[in-house]
Amino acid sequence: MEKYNTFNVIINGNVYTFSIIGYDTKYIEDISVYTSEILNIMKSRGDFKNVGLHGAIGTYNAISSIINEFWKHRVHLDCKYPTFGTFNLTE
């Protein structure tokens, strides 16, 4: 498996970077489109609806849910937790 690109997800105001470390090319032609589709499916199911209500535990559960859902779809992820937090430079 090769290392592919990354994508970010904002959870409770923090940015988490997911690295796509491999996927099954027999089933997936365009990984960027597939990534968007998986996250949209999760959002439409309401997987992230109550994340903000549970603080750090909700964030951990959301990250775990993303990793598990992608695994079900034959995509392997690695997540980078921000060491010092997230800095908003636009405010």
JSON list of C-alpha atoms in Angstrom, two decimals:
[
{"chain": "A", "resi": 1, "resn": "MET", "atom": "CA", "xyz": [0.00, 0.00, 0.00]},
{"chain": "A", "resi": 2, "resn": "GLU", "atom": "CA", "xyz": [1.16, 3.47, -0.86]},
{"chain": "A", "resi": 3, "resn": "LYS", "atom": "CA", "xyz": [0.67, 6.65, 1.12]},
{"chain": "A", "resi": 4, "resn": "TYR", "atom": "CA", "xyz": [-1.86, 8.92, -0.53]},
{"chain": "A", "resi": 5, "resn": "ASN", "atom": "CA", "xyz": [-3.09, 12.43, 0.17]},
{"chain": "A", "resi": 6, "resn": "THR", "atom": "CA", "xyz": [-4.64, 13.82, 3.31]},
{"chain": "A", "resi": 7, "resn": "PHE", "atom": "CA", "xyz": [-7.94, 15.45, 4.21]},
{"chain": "A", "resi": 8, "resn": "ASN", "atom": "CA", "xyz": [-9.00, 17.51, 7.22]},
{"chain": "A", "resi": 9, "resn": "VAL", "atom": "CA", "xyz": [-12.10, 17.28, 9.36]},
{"chain": "A", "resi": 10, "resn": "ILE", "atom": "CA", "xyz": [-13.16, 19.98, 11.81]},
{"chain": "A", "resi": 11, "resn": "ILE", "atom": "CA", "xyz": [-14.62, 18.59, 15.04]},
{"chain": "A", "resi": 12, "resn": "ASN", "atom": "CA", "xyz": [-15.57, 20.94, 17.88]},
{"chain": "A", "resi": 13, "resn": "GLY", "atom": "CA", "xyz": [-13.49, 23.72, 16.32]},
{"chain": "A", "resi": 14, "resn": "ASN", "atom": "CA", "xyz": [-10.35, 21.59, 16.04]},
{"chain": "A", "resi": 15, "resn": "VAL", "atom": "CA", "xyz": [-8.85, 20.38, 12.80]},
{"chain": "A", "resi": 16, "resn": "TYR", "atom": "CA", "xyz": [-7.87, 16.72, 12.50]},
{"chain": "A", "resi": 17, "resn": "THR", "atom": "CA", "xyz": [-5.77, 15.52, 9.58]},
{"chain": "A", "resi": 18, "resn": "PHE", "atom": "CA", "xyz": [-6.41, 12.08, 8.17]},
{"chain": "A", "resi": 19, "resn": "SER", "atom": "CA", "xyz": [-3.81, 10.47, 5.94]},
{"chain": "A", "resi": 20, "resn": "ILE", "atom": "CA", "xyz": [-5.03, 7.94, 3.44]},
{"chain": "A", "resi": 21, "resn": "ILE", "atom": "CA", "xyz": [-2.40, 5.23, 3.73]},
{"chain": "A", "resi": 22, "resn": "GLY", "atom": "CA", "xyz": [-3.98, 2.79, 1.33]},
{"chain": "A", "resi": 23, "resn": "TYR", "atom": "CA", "xyz": [-7.14, 1.68, -0.41]},
{"chain": "A", "resi": 24, "resn": "ASP", "atom": "CA", "xyz": [-8.40, -1.13, -2.58]},
{"chain": "A", "resi": 25, "resn": "THR", "atom": "CA", "xyz": [-7.95, 0.05, -6.15]},
{"chain": "A", "resi": 26, "resn": "LYS", "atom": "CA", "xyz": [-10.15, -2.81, -7.42]},
{"chain": "A", "resi": 27, "resn": "TYR", "atom": "CA", "xyz": [-13.22, -1.09, -5.96]},
{"chain": "A", "resi": 28, "resn": "ILE", "atom": "CA", "xyz": [-12.22, 2.58, -5.79]},
{"chain": "A", "resi": 29, "resn": "GLU", "atom": "CA", "xyz": [-11.32, 4.59, -8.87]},
{"chain": "A", "resi": 30, "resn": "ASP", "atom": "CA", "xyz": [-11.15, 8.17, -7.52]},
{"chain": "A", "resi": 31, "resn": "ILE", "atom": "CA", "xyz": [-10.21, 8.35, -3.85]},
{"chain": "A", "resi": 32, "resn": "SER", "atom": "CA", "xyz": [-11.02, 12.07, -3.51]},
{"chain": "A", "resi": 33, "resn": "VAL", "atom": "CA", "xyz": [-14.60, 11.55, -4.71]},
{"chain": "A", "resi": 34, "resn": "TYR", "atom": "CA", "xyz": [-14.94, 8.41, -2.58]},
{"chain": "A", "resi": 35, "resn": "THR", "atom": "CA", "xyz": [-13.72, 10.26, 0.53]},
{"chain": "A", "resi": 36, "resn": "SER", "atom": "CA", "xyz": [-16.35, 12.94, 0.05]},
{"chain": "A", "resi": 37, "resn": "GLU", "atom": "CA", "xyz": [-19.06, 10.32, -0.51]},
{"chain": "A", "resi": 38, "resn": "ILE", "atom": "CA", "xyz": [-18.21, 8.44, 2.69]},
{"chain": "A", "resi": 39, "resn": "LEU", "atom": "CA", "xyz": [-18.20, 11.59, 4.82]},
{"chain": "A", "resi": 40, "resn": "ASN", "atom": "CA", "xyz": [-21.49, 12.76, 3.28]},
{"chain": "A", "resi": 41, "resn": "ILE", "atom": "CA", "xyz": [-23.08, 9.37, 4.03]},
{"chain": "A", "resi": 42, "resn": "MET", "atom": "CA", "xyz": [-21.93, 9.65, 7.65]},
{"chain": "A", "resi": 43, "resn": "LYS", "atom": "CA", "xyz": [-23.28, 13.20, 7.94]},
{"chain": "A", "resi": 44, "resn": "SER", "atom": "CA", "xyz": [-26.63, 12.25, 6.42]},
{"chain": "A", "resi": 45, "resn": "ARG", "atom": "CA", "xyz": [-26.96, 9.35, 8.88]},
{"chain": "A", "resi": 46, "resn": "GLY", "atom": "CA", "xyz": [-26.36, 11.80, 11.74]},
{"chain": "A", "resi": 47, "resn": "ASP", "atom": "CA", "xyz": [-23.11, 10.21, 12.89]},
{"chain": "A", "resi": 48, "resn": "PHE", "atom": "CA", "xyz": [-21.72, 13.59, 14.05]},
{"chain": "A", "resi": 49, "resn": "LYS", "atom": "CA", "xyz": [-24.94, 15.12, 15.38]},
{"chain": "A", "resi": 50, "resn": "ASN", "atom": "CA", "xyz": [-24.07, 15.00, 19.10]},
{"chain": "A", "resi": 51, "resn": "VAL", "atom": "CA", "xyz": [-20.27, 15.24, 18.94]},
{"chain": "A", "resi": 52, "resn": "GLY", "atom": "CA", "xyz": [-20.14, 18.72, 20.51]},
{"chain": "A", "resi": 53, "resn": "LEU", "atom": "CA", "xyz": [-22.21, 17.61, 23.50]},
{"chain": "A", "resi": 54, "resn": "HIS", "atom": "CA", "xyz": [-19.64, 15.11, 24.74]},
{"chain": "A", "resi": 55, "resn": "GLY", "atom": "CA", "xyz": [-16.39, 17.13, 24.59]},
{"chain": "A", "resi": 56, "resn": "ALA", "atom": "CA", "xyz": [-13.18, 15.13, 24.18]},
{"chain": "A", "resi": 57, "resn": "ILE", "atom": "CA", "xyz": [-14.99, 11.79, 24.38]},
{"chain": "A", "resi": 58, "resn": "GLY", "atom": "CA", "xyz": [-17.30, 12.84, 21.54]},
{"chain": "A", "resi": 59, "resn": "THR", "atom": "CA", "xyz": [-14.31, 13.94, 19.49]},
{"chain": "A", "resi": 60, "resn": "TYR", "atom": "CA", "xyz": [-12.53, 10.63, 20.08]},
{"chain": "A", "resi": 61, "resn": "ASN", "atom": "CA", "xyz": [-15.70, 8.72, 19.13]},
{"chain": "A", "resi": 62, "resn": "ALA", "atom": "CA", "xyz": [-16.11, 10.79, 15.96]},
{"chain": "A", "resi": 63, "resn": "ILE", "atom": "CA", "xyz": [-12.51, 10.12, 14.91]},
{"chain": "A", "resi": 64, "resn": "SER", "atom": "CA", "xyz": [-12.91, 6.41, 15.67]},
{"chain": "A", "resi": 65, "resn": "SER", "atom": "CA", "xyz": [-16.17, 6.35, 13.69]},
{"chain": "A", "resi": 66, "resn": "ILE", "atom": "CA", "xyz": [-14.47, 7.93, 10.68]},
{"chain": "A", "resi": 67, "resn": "ILE", "atom": "CA", "xyz": [-11.58, 5.46, 10.78]},
{"chain": "A", "resi": 68, "resn": "ASN", "atom": "CA", "xyz": [-13.96, 2.49, 11.19]},
{"chain": "A", "resi": 69, "resn": "GLU", "atom": "CA", "xyz": [-16.32, 3.64, 8.44]},
{"chain": "A", "resi": 70, "resn": "PHE", "atom": "CA", "xyz": [-13.46, 4.11, 5.98]},
{"chain": "A", "resi": 71, "resn": "TRP", "atom": "CA", "xyz": [-12.10, 0.67, 6.92]},
{"chain": "A", "resi": 72, "resn": "LYS", "atom": "CA", "xyz": [-15.50, -0.84, 6.01]},
{"chain": "A", "resi": 73, "resn": "HIS", "atom": "CA", "xyz": [-15.15, 0.83, 2.61]},
{"chain": "A", "resi": 74, "resn": "ARG", "atom": "CA", "xyz": [-11.64, -0.60, 2.08]},
{"chain": "A", "resi": 75, "resn": "VAL", "atom": "CA", "xyz": [-9.81, 2.65, 2.84]},
{"chain": "A", "resi": 76, "resn": "HIS", "atom": "CA", "xyz": [-7.08, 2.69, 5.49]},
{"chain": "A", "resi": 77, "resn": "LEU", "atom": "CA", "xyz": [-6.54, 5.92, 7.44]},
{"chain": "A", "resi": 78, "resn": "ASP", "atom": "CA", "xyz": [-4.10, 7.34, 9.93]},
{"chain": "A", "resi": 79, "resn": "CYS", "atom": "CA", "xyz": [-5.19, 10.33, 12.04]},
{"chain": "A", "resi": 80, "resn": "LYS", "atom": "CA", "xyz": [-2.92, 13.09, 13.32]},
{"chain": "A", "resi": 81, "resn": "TYR", "atom": "CA", "xyz": [-4.14, 14.67, 16.54]},
{"chain": "A", "resi": 82, "resn": "PRO", "atom": "CA", "xyz": [-3.05, 18.30, 16.94]},
{"chain": "A", "resi": 83, "resn": "THR", "atom": "CA", "xyz": [-0.36, 18.50, 19.60]},
{"chain": "A", "resi": 84, "resn": "PHE", "atom": "CA", "xyz": [-0.86, 22.17, 20.49]},
{"chain": "A", "resi": 85, "resn": "GLY", "atom": "CA", "xyz": [-4.41, 22.66, 19.30]},
{"chain": "A", "resi": 86, "resn": "THR", "atom": "CA", "xyz": [-5.71, 24.60, 16.34]},
{"chain": "A", "resi": 87, "resn": "PHE", "atom": "CA", "xyz": [-4.93, 28.23, 15.62]},
{"chain": "A", "resi": 88, "resn": "ASN", "atom": "CA", "xyz": [-7.48, 30.31, 13.77]},
{"chain": "A", "resi": 89, "resn": "LEU", "atom": "CA", "xyz": [-5.54, 32.99, 11.91]},
{"chain": "A", "resi": 90, "resn": "THR", "atom": "CA", "xyz": [-8.56, 34.60, 10.26]},
{"chain": "A", "resi": 91, "resn": "GLU", "atom": "CA", "xyz": [-10.12, 36.18, 13.38]}
]
